Amino acid sequence: MSHWLQIVVATPAHSAIAGPLTYRSALLLRPGTLVRVPFGRREVLGVVWQVLPDSGGMPEASIRDIAGVLDGLAPLSSTWRRLVAFTAGYYQRSLGEVALAALPPQLRDLTTLQLTRRLKRTVVDTSHPQDTTDLIALSAQQACAIAEFDAETSEKQRPALLFGATGSGKTEVYLRAAAKVLEQDPEAQVLVMVPEINLTPQLQARFEARFAHLGRERVVPMHSGLTPAQRLKGWLAAHSGQARLVLGTRMAVFASMPNLRLLVVDEEHDPSYKQQEGARYSARDLAVYRARLETRDREHPHGACRVLLGSATPSLESWQATIVGRYQRLNMNERIGASPAGQPGGLPTVRRVDMNHQPKHCVIAPPLLAAIGERVARGEQSMIFLNRRGYAPVLACHDCDWKSDCPHCSAYRVFHKIDRTLRCHHCGFTERVPRACPSCGNIDIAPVGRGTERLEEHLAELLANVTRPDGGPVRIARIDADSTRLKGSLESQLASVHAGEVDVLVGTQMIAKGHDFRHITLVAAINTDSALFSSDFRAPERLFSLLMQAAGRAGRDAQRSAASEMWVQTFHPDHPLFEALKRHDYPDFAEQQLAERQAAGLSPFGFSALIRADAKTQEVAQGFLNAAAEAAQTQQLPGHAHVMAYPAVPMTIQRVANIERAQMLVESPSRKALQGFLAAWQPLLFETRRQAEFKSLVRWAIDVDPIAI
């Protein structure tokens, strides 16, 4: 007897195959079962999505048989499938693309026989549980936050936003919330998400120590930095329920966890939670949606699946949700062991340096340089933050105005002095630095502007006469994407900072988030003004968040917090953003920004999508978008009366790797209207793509709820 199955496979992006395909099986398989099926000339992994009563009118001879079943794996849950289906629909991608991308790469390549062998090697932990680590005493605010989170009535069970200052002990709240869930239900699972891979190891060590009593391999990581074998091992542990706690980056939101009871999203404001390739999903938003699905789809003996978002500078969307009551807000505005002599809550004093009154062309203001010298002399550490890696943004000839532009992109190649190269940070094109100007032959070509590499060198010159308490010279270290390329280099450099072997740490935003540097008492931000006047409406929010996070690296040791400082160099010291930063007043900053956004109909009061097109020429890219928008207007698609499509424009970096890029902004005051319009627009985009004049179009993509415009 034959059974007819709808099976989801990974289809090429923008192919006409968006949904499941029909296959035949001699066995009746449950939805969620993983199978191997023929697809074209290949055999690929598929997920059984639905069992059909018949062939659906298709000629039986044209329906192919499945190639095999991945025995030994329980089917993916209905909740997981609903999450995938929602993601594909909301973010306007194919079902198969999202479903298969959510599975570990090695699983997609294994045959049924290989998987059987792999499962036999899986060792189930039978070790004797270890003793629980001693719990630290909670602060009054931590205890209050935990009590309020637990007291949320079962009728509401709203998402909770833990609004906690840097150093206030948010991680301990996460640990306590997770511990309670795991103690209440011996099968319960917890998912904890962090924005950056480099934050995972230190957090993993802390969670493993706290939950060592559960046994080995109960806390597993899940991020793209793992090897394929490690990712598969972690996924299998989560899918089987063996892993009680999964710690991962945005991809972990799709982890198959059949007994998920708590989702924690640390630093929920971070842009890293938004995927920028393929299905451009927001892992934070999907975490909130998944918790709702988990609660709705099955009855938990100990209550609903909760979601706990945490940040010192929440996204304005989450903050507005607490204002209108959709989210519960938990406040922790004081650092652990805050000194009453310092700023309110033990936070560092913010000092604004008006660069209009400093020597012309100076990079480090004299007062700031003196403050750094004083810290070095006292045996304390300083951190200098500049969000631009490399030695200099551009190499230039002042005779003929030649600049080190990239031949493949509308951007400059960055000068990296350490290996004497010009490197494009967009397409990767790299060349050795020329001996003379390629245009006029002038040998006097010079760097313009500063990156972290040049800043490190400049600081060494400025601090040459400063000595440490032991009489030794100043030790300066740099941490950015260039200095941490080799495996293990980031960990070793961070260890040097923690051990006190570094006096001045220079780096990009990599060092501004999440790290617990106990000996840093001064943080300085260089070149902060560019975001103040950006065309991207989210730029001030990102700048304020980054500066607040950077400030949070200073004075984390309670004995030093009273003397900790955050220095900000700016030509606009009276800007409202810096006024709010000086007071560590996120609510005031949020109130200003929300008022501006409401007046302009921007998120969270309006909804938007970006349609991006890549082509050989800018004319084709823009022409495709404008033609598709005109077709949508002509056909009066659903929701068109409440949707505004602006004319196509070049992207900020309009050419990358010899591909021209354009974008079109689509806005609506109604999320429902926008979603209906985008869904109906997809077929028109396909039709427009097939027109002769757009043959050179390379690709197009829809970005729903974009974080950068």
XYZ file of C-alpha atoms in Angstrom:
709
model
C 0.000 0.000 0.000
C 1.291 3.457 -0.892
C 1.078 6.555 1.290
C 1.277 10.083 -0.057
C 3.448 12.546 1.827
C 4.113 16.247 1.505
C 7.820 16.685 2.172
C 9.779 19.921 2.592
C 13.242 20.101 1.018
C 15.777 22.909 0.665
C 14.792 24.613 -2.573
C 16.985 27.190 -4.325
C 16.355 30.777 -3.292
C 13.669 32.444 -5.434
C 12.768 29.267 -7.239
C 9.137 28.669 -8.109
C 9.118 25.795 -5.571
C 8.112 27.459 -2.320
C 6.131 24.742 -0.553
C 6.273 20.980 0.111
C 6.652 18.383 -2.665
C 4.624 15.188 -2.939
C 6.385 11.824 -2.536
C 5.263 8.230 -2.148
C 6.137 5.951 0.775
C 5.444 2.330 1.550
C 5.393 3.271 5.235
C 2.981 5.640 6.919
C 5.259 8.260 8.423
C 4.378 10.851 11.016
C 4.716 14.574 10.236
C 8.114 15.794 11.375
C 9.920 12.594 10.355
C 13.286 13.160 8.661
C 13.722 11.326 5.363
C 16.049 11.122 2.375
C 14.339 11.873 -0.943
C 15.381 12.254 -4.584
C 15.436 15.859 -5.746
C 16.547 16.382 -9.313
C 19.653 14.269 -9.727
C 20.534 14.423 -6.056
C 19.342 12.772 -2.892
C 18.601 15.297 -0.148
C 17.249 15.535 3.362
C 13.564 16.308 3.739
C 11.008 16.787 6.514
C 7.610 15.110 6.299
C 5.184 18.018 6.607
C 1.815 16.422 6.028
C 0.197 13.071 5.186
C -2.181 13.312 2.225
C -5.302 11.148 1.733
C -4.414 10.633 -1.956
C -2.032 11.799 -4.671
C -3.861 15.086 -5.004
C -4.711 14.523 -8.653
C -1.081 14.112 -9.709
C -0.309 11.157 -12.037
C 1.040 8.422 -9.780
C 3.771 7.621 -12.300
C 5.206 11.116 -11.858
C 5.470 10.822 -8.075
C 8.824 9.591 -6.813
C 9.442 7.300 -3.853
C 11.312 8.398 -0.749
C 14.823 6.988 -0.558
C 14.925 6.222 3.150
C 13.917 7.188 6.665
C 16.342 8.509 9.292
C 15.502 5.884 11.877
C 16.346 6.503 15.496
C 15.298 10.150 15.482
C 11.984 11.202 16.942
C 9.893 13.358 14.570
C 10.269 17.115 14.835
C 7.443 18.489 16.967
C 4.369 20.253 15.641
C 5.467 23.362 17.569
C 8.809 23.380 15.752
C 7.060 23.011 12.403
C 4.666 25.835 13.213
C 7.595 28.059 14.173
C 9.300 27.327 10.852
C 6.086 27.902 8.896
C 5.511 31.240 10.630
C 9.107 32.323 9.963
C 8.864 31.452 6.269
C 5.557 33.287 5.902
C 6.377 36.385 7.919
C 9.860 36.900 6.468
C 8.757 36.018 2.929
C 11.018 33.012 2.288
C 10.344 29.470 1.105
C 9.324 26.873 3.678
C 12.084 24.459 2.697
C 14.786 27.118 2.887
C 13.933 27.942 6.497
C 13.253 24.371 7.636
C 16.448 22.831 6.307
C 18.649 25.775 7.295
C 17.451 25.242 10.867
C 18.957 21.737 10.913
C 22.688 21.069 11.473
C 24.668 20.914 8.207
C 26.073 17.452 8.901
C 22.586 16.046 9.423
C 21.609 17.280 5.983
C 24.476 15.309 4.446
C 24.287 12.025 6.383
C 22.744 8.929 4.871
C 20.415 6.786 6.984
C 23.236 4.279 7.572
C 25.709 6.978 8.596
C 23.214 8.470 11.036
C 22.558 5.045 12.584
C 26.275 4.636 13.204
C 26.490 8.177 14.563
C 23.657 7.557 17.028
C 25.335 4.366 18.278
C 28.384 6.442 19.218
C 26.266 8.806 21.317
C 27.050 8.133 24.945
C 24.238 8.827 27.385
C 25.525 10.410 30.576
C 25.285 7.995 33.490
C 27.791 9.703 35.767
C 26.941 10.435 39.369
C 25.607 13.984 39.682
C 28.105 16.420 41.147
C 27.421 18.744 44.038
C 25.715 22.032 43.310
C 27.982 25.083 43.469
C 27.395 27.420 46.376
C 24.916 30.154 45.545
C 25.949 33.763 45.926
C 23.791 36.099 47.971
C 21.278 38.030 45.913
C 21.025 41.796 46.013
C 17.685 43.273 47.010
C 16.953 44.213 43.383
C 17.854 40.743 42.090
C 15.577 39.104 44.627
C 12.760 41.499 43.751
C 13.153 40.874 39.999
C 13.045 37.095 40.487
C 9.996 37.345 42.726
C 8.146 39.552 40.230
C 9.015 37.211 37.352
C 7.717 34.200 39.299
C 4.607 36.055 40.445
C 3.323 36.827 36.947
C -0.190 35.418 36.891
C -0.777 32.267 34.875
C -3.541 34.047 32.953
C -1.052 36.521 31.477
C 2.420 34.954 31.469
C 3.685 37.947 29.519
C 7.221 38.132 28.139
C 9.438 39.796 30.734
C 12.025 42.499 30.064
C 14.817 42.572 32.636
C 15.966 46.203 32.485
C 19.239 45.929 34.355
C 22.232 48.250 34.456
C 25.562 46.800 33.370
C 27.023 44.961 36.357
C 23.654 44.674 38.127
C 23.747 40.871 38.019
C 21.386 39.958 35.182
C 23.206 36.658 34.573
C 22.493 35.509 38.116
C 18.805 36.193 37.535
C 18.970 34.041 34.389
C 20.670 31.273 36.379
C 18.070 31.345 39.146
C 15.148 31.366 36.679
C 16.679 28.431 34.785
C 17.380 26.518 38.004
C 13.777 26.813 39.158
C 12.430 25.533 35.836
C 14.837 22.592 35.764
C 14.057 21.671 39.391
C 10.299 21.797 38.904
C 10.271 19.442 35.926
C 12.919 16.700 35.472
C 12.405 16.829 31.693
C 12.252 20.607 31.243
C 14.704 22.362 28.921
C 15.996 25.939 28.867
C 17.326 27.940 25.917
C 19.684 30.857 26.619
C 20.695 33.065 23.676
C 23.602 35.517 23.468
C 24.332 37.874 20.554
C 28.014 37.121 19.915
C 29.971 33.883 19.587
C 32.818 35.299 21.660
C 30.461 35.726 24.644
C 29.448 32.053 24.590
C 32.503 30.359 26.209
C 32.578 32.502 29.360
C 28.819 32.185 29.852
C 28.941 28.463 29.108
C 31.557 27.944 31.823
C 29.345 29.746 34.331
C 26.232 27.745 33.433
C 28.160 24.447 33.442
C 29.524 25.202 36.910
C 26.071 26.081 38.259
C 24.371 23.021 36.756
C 27.198 20.510 37.212
C 24.892 18.475 39.472
C 22.811 17.531 36.422
C 25.693 15.533 34.961
C 28.070 15.885 32.024
C 26.928 17.235 28.655
C 23.678 18.653 29.995
C 24.701 22.177 28.977
C 25.497 22.335 25.249
C 26.577 25.225 22.990
C 24.965 25.909 19.632
C 26.563 28.452 17.294
C 28.232 28.691 13.891
C 31.748 28.648 15.360
C 31.475 24.936 16.172
C 32.637 22.210 13.809
C 29.903 20.341 11.884
C 30.377 17.319 14.164
C 30.034 19.475 17.296
C 26.905 21.157 15.958
C 25.308 17.797 15.175
C 26.209 16.442 18.604
C 24.642 19.434 20.355
C 21.537 19.312 18.183
C 21.006 15.595 18.826
C 21.403 16.162 22.578
C 18.787 18.923 22.493
C 16.415 16.986 20.212
C 16.549 13.873 22.404
C 16.023 15.861 25.597
C 19.419 14.830 26.992
C 20.616 18.440 26.968
C 18.752 20.325 29.673
C 20.154 23.734 28.759
C 21.190 25.024 25.332
C 23.374 28.118 25.091
C 23.631 29.624 21.618
C 23.498 32.534 19.214
C 20.533 33.504 17.017
C 20.483 30.169 15.137
C 19.636 28.412 18.418
C 16.094 29.828 18.332
C 15.294 26.964 15.914
C 16.850 24.262 18.109
C 14.612 21.213 18.377
C 13.826 21.117 22.117
C 10.717 19.030 22.818
C 10.430 20.124 26.475
C 11.280 23.811 26.206
C 10.056 25.739 29.236
C 12.147 28.928 29.364
C 13.818 31.147 26.742
C 16.348 33.760 27.833
C 17.563 36.403 25.358
C 20.572 38.232 26.807
C 21.365 41.702 25.383
C 18.066 41.538 23.533
C 18.715 44.897 21.833
C 21.759 43.646 19.954
C 21.572 43.887 16.122
C 23.309 40.491 15.875
C 19.970 38.807 16.598
C 18.804 39.898 13.131
C 19.928 37.530 10.388
C 21.312 39.445 7.393
C 21.417 36.684 4.770
C 18.784 34.275 3.485
C 15.705 34.420 5.698
C 16.296 37.716 7.480
C 14.618 36.759 10.738
C 14.858 38.371 14.161
C 15.791 35.683 16.689
C 14.558 37.886 19.547
C 11.104 38.281 18.022
C 10.939 34.574 17.150
C 11.871 33.691 20.750
C 8.816 35.617 21.961
C 6.635 33.928 19.336
C 8.053 30.484 20.100
C 7.291 30.823 23.814
C 3.694 31.627 22.893
C 3.523 28.572 20.626
C 5.048 26.277 23.247
C 2.463 27.440 25.776
C -0.452 27.135 23.367
C 0.417 23.778 21.830
C 0.731 21.687 24.958
C -0.185 21.776 28.607
C 2.812 22.072 30.912
C 2.372 20.535 34.374
C 4.254 23.460 35.912
C 2.940 26.374 33.875
C 3.614 28.057 30.566
C 6.818 28.501 28.607
C 8.242 31.864 29.633
C 10.558 34.249 27.794
C 12.962 36.558 29.638
C 14.635 39.369 27.694
C 17.546 41.197 29.284
C 19.375 44.453 28.512
C 20.761 47.646 30.020
C 19.631 49.444 26.860
C 16.547 47.599 25.562
C 15.403 47.915 21.975
C 12.807 50.639 21.643
C 10.320 48.016 20.415
C 10.654 46.033 23.657
C 10.635 49.177 25.799
C 7.419 50.390 24.174
C 5.897 46.947 24.775
C 6.462 47.417 28.531
C 4.909 50.886 28.405
C 1.664 49.588 26.895
C 1.661 46.527 29.181
C 2.325 43.755 26.645
C 5.622 42.948 28.393
C 6.379 42.771 32.092
C 9.235 45.091 33.153
C 11.712 44.051 35.852
C 14.007 46.868 37.023
C 17.570 46.534 38.353
C 19.300 49.922 38.149
C 22.074 49.362 40.706
C 25.328 47.493 40.317
C 26.218 44.675 42.654
C 28.100 46.141 45.619
C 27.528 49.686 44.352
C 29.612 52.251 46.191
C 27.552 55.153 47.605
C 30.434 57.498 46.772
C 30.149 56.913 43.035
C 27.470 57.713 40.511
C 23.906 56.554 41.280
C 23.876 52.774 41.188
C 27.689 52.584 41.191
C 27.888 53.469 37.495
C 30.913 55.318 36.069
C 31.030 59.098 35.869
C 30.569 60.242 32.255
C 32.885 63.023 31.077
C 32.292 64.743 27.741
C 35.343 66.193 25.997
C 34.473 69.098 23.700
C 36.869 68.529 20.798
C 36.172 72.090 19.556
C 38.368 73.298 22.419
C 41.194 70.786 21.953
C 44.350 71.172 19.813
C 43.607 70.873 16.098
C 43.875 67.360 14.644
C 44.476 65.828 18.079
C 43.319 62.198 18.356
C 43.438 61.797 22.126
C 42.518 64.970 24.024
C 45.240 66.045 26.522
C 42.907 65.724 29.560
C 41.984 62.182 28.512
C 45.633 61.279 27.913
C 46.510 62.555 31.386
C 43.698 60.504 32.930
C 44.925 57.347 31.170
C 48.452 58.015 32.445
C 47.163 58.351 36.005
C 45.361 55.000 35.741
C 48.487 53.283 34.443
C 50.570 54.747 37.273
C 48.056 53.392 39.815
C 48.105 49.899 38.290
C 44.596 50.200 36.839
C 43.436 49.388 33.319
C 41.910 51.624 30.635
C 39.907 50.720 27.541
C 39.855 52.824 24.354
C 36.958 52.094 22.042
C 37.084 52.933 18.315
C 34.667 51.108 16.042
C 36.968 51.001 13.021
C 39.580 48.298 12.566
C 42.722 48.484 10.469
C 45.453 51.131 10.512
C 43.618 53.799 8.515
C 40.312 53.916 6.573
C 42.092 55.004 3.402
C 45.533 55.518 1.864
C 45.818 58.680 -0.231
C 48.118 60.691 -2.491
C 47.934 64.416 -1.754
C 49.461 65.338 -5.138
C 46.799 63.857 -7.442
C 44.021 62.960 -4.947
C 44.320 59.208 -5.616
C 42.705 57.148 -2.858
C 42.811 53.434 -2.149
C 39.369 52.727 -3.510
C 38.317 49.153 -4.216
C 38.060 48.353 -7.953
C 35.113 46.050 -7.224
C 33.141 48.101 -4.665
C 32.054 51.687 -4.120
C 34.182 51.794 -0.971
C 37.779 52.370 0.030
C 40.226 49.627 0.877
C 41.474 49.910 4.440
C 45.214 50.185 5.094
C 46.496 47.415 7.401
C 50.023 48.307 8.425
C 50.810 45.079 10.250
C 50.938 43.105 6.991
C 51.298 46.089 4.604
C 48.051 45.402 2.738
C 45.066 47.307 1.402
C 42.004 45.264 2.256
C 38.363 45.765 1.266
C 36.108 44.928 4.195
C 33.151 44.384 1.843
C 34.383 41.970 -0.842
C 37.679 40.890 0.698
C 39.868 42.066 -2.205
C 43.426 42.478 -0.884
C 46.619 43.854 -2.424
C 50.050 44.774 -1.147
C 50.539 48.496 -0.485
C 52.029 50.088 -3.634
C 55.525 51.576 -3.384
C 54.264 54.743 -5.067
C 50.971 56.307 -6.119
C 49.498 54.147 -8.934
C 48.155 57.296 -10.575
C 51.049 59.794 -10.572
C 54.041 57.889 -9.204
C 54.408 60.050 -6.080
C 56.165 58.009 -3.376
C 54.698 60.147 -0.614
C 51.375 58.352 -0.115
C 49.995 58.559 3.411
C 47.219 57.127 5.599
C 44.154 59.289 6.210
C 42.029 58.795 9.299
C 42.569 56.240 12.052
C 41.678 52.658 12.796
C 42.403 50.602 15.916
C 45.812 49.531 14.580
C 46.979 53.131 14.134
C 45.411 54.177 17.432
C 47.375 51.441 19.204
C 50.607 52.734 17.659
C 49.749 56.360 18.461
C 48.985 55.557 22.106
C 52.331 53.810 22.450
C 54.024 57.042 21.324
C 51.916 59.268 23.611
C 52.447 57.054 26.679
C 56.129 56.364 26.062
C 57.145 58.296 29.190
C 54.505 56.801 31.470
C 55.541 53.907 33.697
C 53.683 51.244 35.608
C 53.911 50.966 39.413
C 56.760 48.448 38.963
C 58.675 50.898 36.769
C 58.017 48.981 33.553
C 56.706 50.451 30.285
C 52.995 50.681 29.427
C 51.572 47.493 27.939
C 49.020 48.117 25.187
C 46.908 45.414 23.526
C 44.448 45.504 20.622
C 41.395 43.281 20.194
C 39.471 43.431 16.920
C 38.541 41.148 14.028
C 42.106 41.348 12.656
C 43.939 40.504 15.890
C 41.655 37.566 16.708
C 41.641 35.712 13.398
C 43.578 32.682 14.618
C 41.761 30.014 16.608
C 42.092 30.608 20.336
C 43.609 34.092 19.927
C 40.584 35.894 21.363
C 40.529 33.677 24.446
C 44.261 34.156 25.092
C 44.052 37.931 24.669
C 41.062 38.200 26.992
C 42.910 36.051 29.528
C 45.838 38.525 29.414
C 43.453 41.399 30.154
C 41.818 39.538 33.043
C 45.254 38.637 34.453
C 46.271 42.302 34.568
C 48.972 41.898 31.915
C 47.483 44.760 29.853
C 47.368 48.412 30.909
C 45.516 49.918 27.937
C 43.140 47.880 25.795
C 42.262 49.210 22.337
C 39.469 47.671 20.321
C 36.225 47.758 18.372
C 32.736 46.886 19.589
C 34.036 43.353 20.252
C 35.333 44.583 23.626
C 32.378 46.834 24.420
C 29.825 44.107 25.086
C 29.347 41.558 27.824
C 32.918 41.155 29.090
C 33.520 41.298 32.841
C 36.815 43.200 33.092
C 37.404 43.643 36.826
C 40.387 46.033 36.686
C 39.226 48.536 34.066
C 38.371 51.878 35.653
C 38.410 54.144 32.590
C 36.671 53.679 29.252
C 37.034 56.184 26.410
C 35.069 56.417 23.147
C 36.847 58.049 20.183
C 35.129 59.445 17.088
C 31.499 59.027 18.167
C 29.773 61.770 16.159
C 29.108 60.116 12.791
C 25.984 58.304 14.016
C 24.377 61.506 15.328
C 23.444 62.691 11.844
C 23.000 59.410 10.007
C 20.159 58.924 7.528
C 19.341 55.657 9.330
C 16.733 56.407 11.997
C 18.104 53.613 14.214
C 21.645 55.045 14.312
C 21.164 57.100 17.540
C 19.678 54.055 19.283
C 22.663 51.915 18.279
C 25.156 54.603 19.348
C 23.549 55.153 22.746
C 23.410 51.420 23.344
C 27.034 50.913 22.338
C 28.261 53.778 24.529
C 26.243 52.566 27.516
C 27.567 49.035 27.013
C 31.138 50.353 26.718
C 30.695 52.430 29.862
C 29.567 49.271 31.604
C 33.043 47.766 31.247
C 34.411 50.351 33.749
C 34.281 49.936 37.518
C 32.814 46.435 37.640
C 34.909 45.772 40.743
C 32.917 47.324 43.601
C 36.120 48.550 45.290
C 36.978 50.610 42.196
C 33.517 51.680 41.020
C 33.560 55.052 42.805
C 36.573 56.172 40.756
C 35.471 54.721 37.405
C 34.922 57.026 34.435
C 33.574 57.015 30.883
C 35.130 59.637 28.568
C 33.408 60.598 25.317
C 35.169 62.778 22.739
C 32.690 64.766 20.645
C 32.261 67.983 18.697
C 28.618 68.125 19.880
C 28.757 67.785 23.687
C 25.320 69.353 24.176
C 23.513 66.833 21.993
C 20.520 65.306 23.891
C 22.007 61.826 23.417
C 25.120 62.766 25.405
C 23.009 64.561 28.011
C 21.080 61.339 28.639
C 24.301 59.298 28.585
C 25.846 61.519 31.257
C 22.952 60.685 33.590
C 22.865 56.994 32.520
C 19.242 57.826 31.798
C 17.995 55.309 29.257
C 14.275 56.049 29.977
C 14.793 59.715 29.060
C 16.639 58.804 25.858
C 13.932 56.286 24.968
C 11.201 58.878 25.564
C 12.903 61.321 23.149
C 13.389 58.689 20.463
C 9.899 57.224 20.766
C 8.323 60.670 20.432
C 10.285 61.285 17.215
C 9.434 57.869 15.816
C 5.740 58.173 16.614
C 5.600 61.517 14.812
C 7.283 59.944 11.781
C 5.324 56.670 11.878
C 8.492 54.623 12.368
C 8.960 51.405 14.336
C 7.479 50.495 16.796
C 4.552 52.672 15.642
C 4.804 51.670 11.988
C 6.009 48.684 10.005
C 8.389 48.432 7.089
C 10.212 46.158 4.684
C 13.141 46.698 2.353
C 13.167 45.134 -1.098
C 16.759 44.794 -2.266
C 17.929 44.041 -5.794
C 21.402 43.170 -7.092
C 22.266 43.514 -10.787
C 25.126 44.163 -13.191
C 24.047 47.805 -13.479
C 22.353 50.237 -11.143
C 19.747 51.015 -13.825
C 18.601 47.389 -13.967
C 18.510 47.029 -10.180
C 16.406 50.173 -9.698
C 14.330 49.497 -12.817
C 13.342 46.054 -11.549
C 12.153 47.415 -8.197
C 10.240 50.340 -9.729
C 8.602 48.083 -12.353
C 7.500 45.608 -9.675
C 6.065 48.444 -7.552
C 4.207 49.851 -10.557
C 2.725 46.409 -11.288
C 1.597 46.130 -7.667
C -0.118 49.509 -7.890
C -1.777 48.629 -11.194
C -3.184 45.374 -9.852
C -4.173 46.982 -6.518
C -2.843 44.182 -4.365
C -4.400 43.422 -0.970
C -3.493 46.126 1.537
C -2.166 48.502 -1.139
C -4.332 51.357 0.164
C -2.408 51.217 3.475
C 1.061 50.615 2.005
C 3.521 53.211 0.714
C 6.296 52.072 -1.648
C 9.005 54.690 -2.143
C 11.060 54.929 -5.368
C 14.122 52.718 -5.566
C 17.475 54.241 -4.564
C 21.076 52.981 -4.486
C 22.201 51.391 -1.225
C 24.759 53.242 0.908
C 27.515 50.983 -0.425
C 25.968 50.655 -3.854
C 28.554 48.369 -5.472
C 30.056 45.266 -3.840
C 32.146 42.717 -5.754
C 31.143 44.383 -9.059
C 27.451 43.955 -8.289
C 25.256 47.061 -8.135
C 22.775 47.181 -5.258
C 19.514 49.111 -4.937
C 16.709 49.113 -2.406
C 13.080 50.155 -2.057
C 11.421 51.023 1.240
C 7.851 49.837 1.807
C 5.981 51.206 4.846
C 2.571 50.754 6.445
C 0.902 51.697 9.730
C -0.613 48.183 9.764
C 1.464 45.019 10.110
C -1.433 42.972 8.704
C -1.737 45.189 5.628
C 2.015 45.064 4.994
C 2.145 41.283 5.317
C -0.823 40.836 2.983
C 0.734 43.154 0.429
C 4.148 41.444 0.526
C 2.636 37.964 0.179
C 0.581 39.041 -2.843
C 3.561 40.901 -4.297
C 5.831 37.845 -4.417
C 4.324 36.386 -7.652
C 4.592 39.799 -9.315
C 8.267 40.001 -8.355
C 8.824 36.627 -10.009
C 6.964 37.761 -13.127
C 8.904 41.028 -13.316
C 12.155 39.127 -12.931
C 11.345 37.125 -16.082
C 11.022 40.234 -18.264
C 13.725 40.569 -20.925
C 15.079 43.904 -19.681
C 15.871 42.406 -16.261
C 17.835 39.367 -17.422
C 21.012 40.759 -15.883
C 19.361 40.908 -12.452
C 21.381 38.697 -10.116
C 19.050 38.386 -7.136
C 16.404 40.114 -5.083
C 15.364 39.750 -1.472
C 12.767 41.025 0.984
C 13.896 42.171 4.436
C 10.922 42.472 6.802
C 11.452 44.666 9.887
C 14.912 45.822 8.732
C 17.307 47.088 11.390
C 19.306 49.310 9.042
C 17.928 51.547 6.303
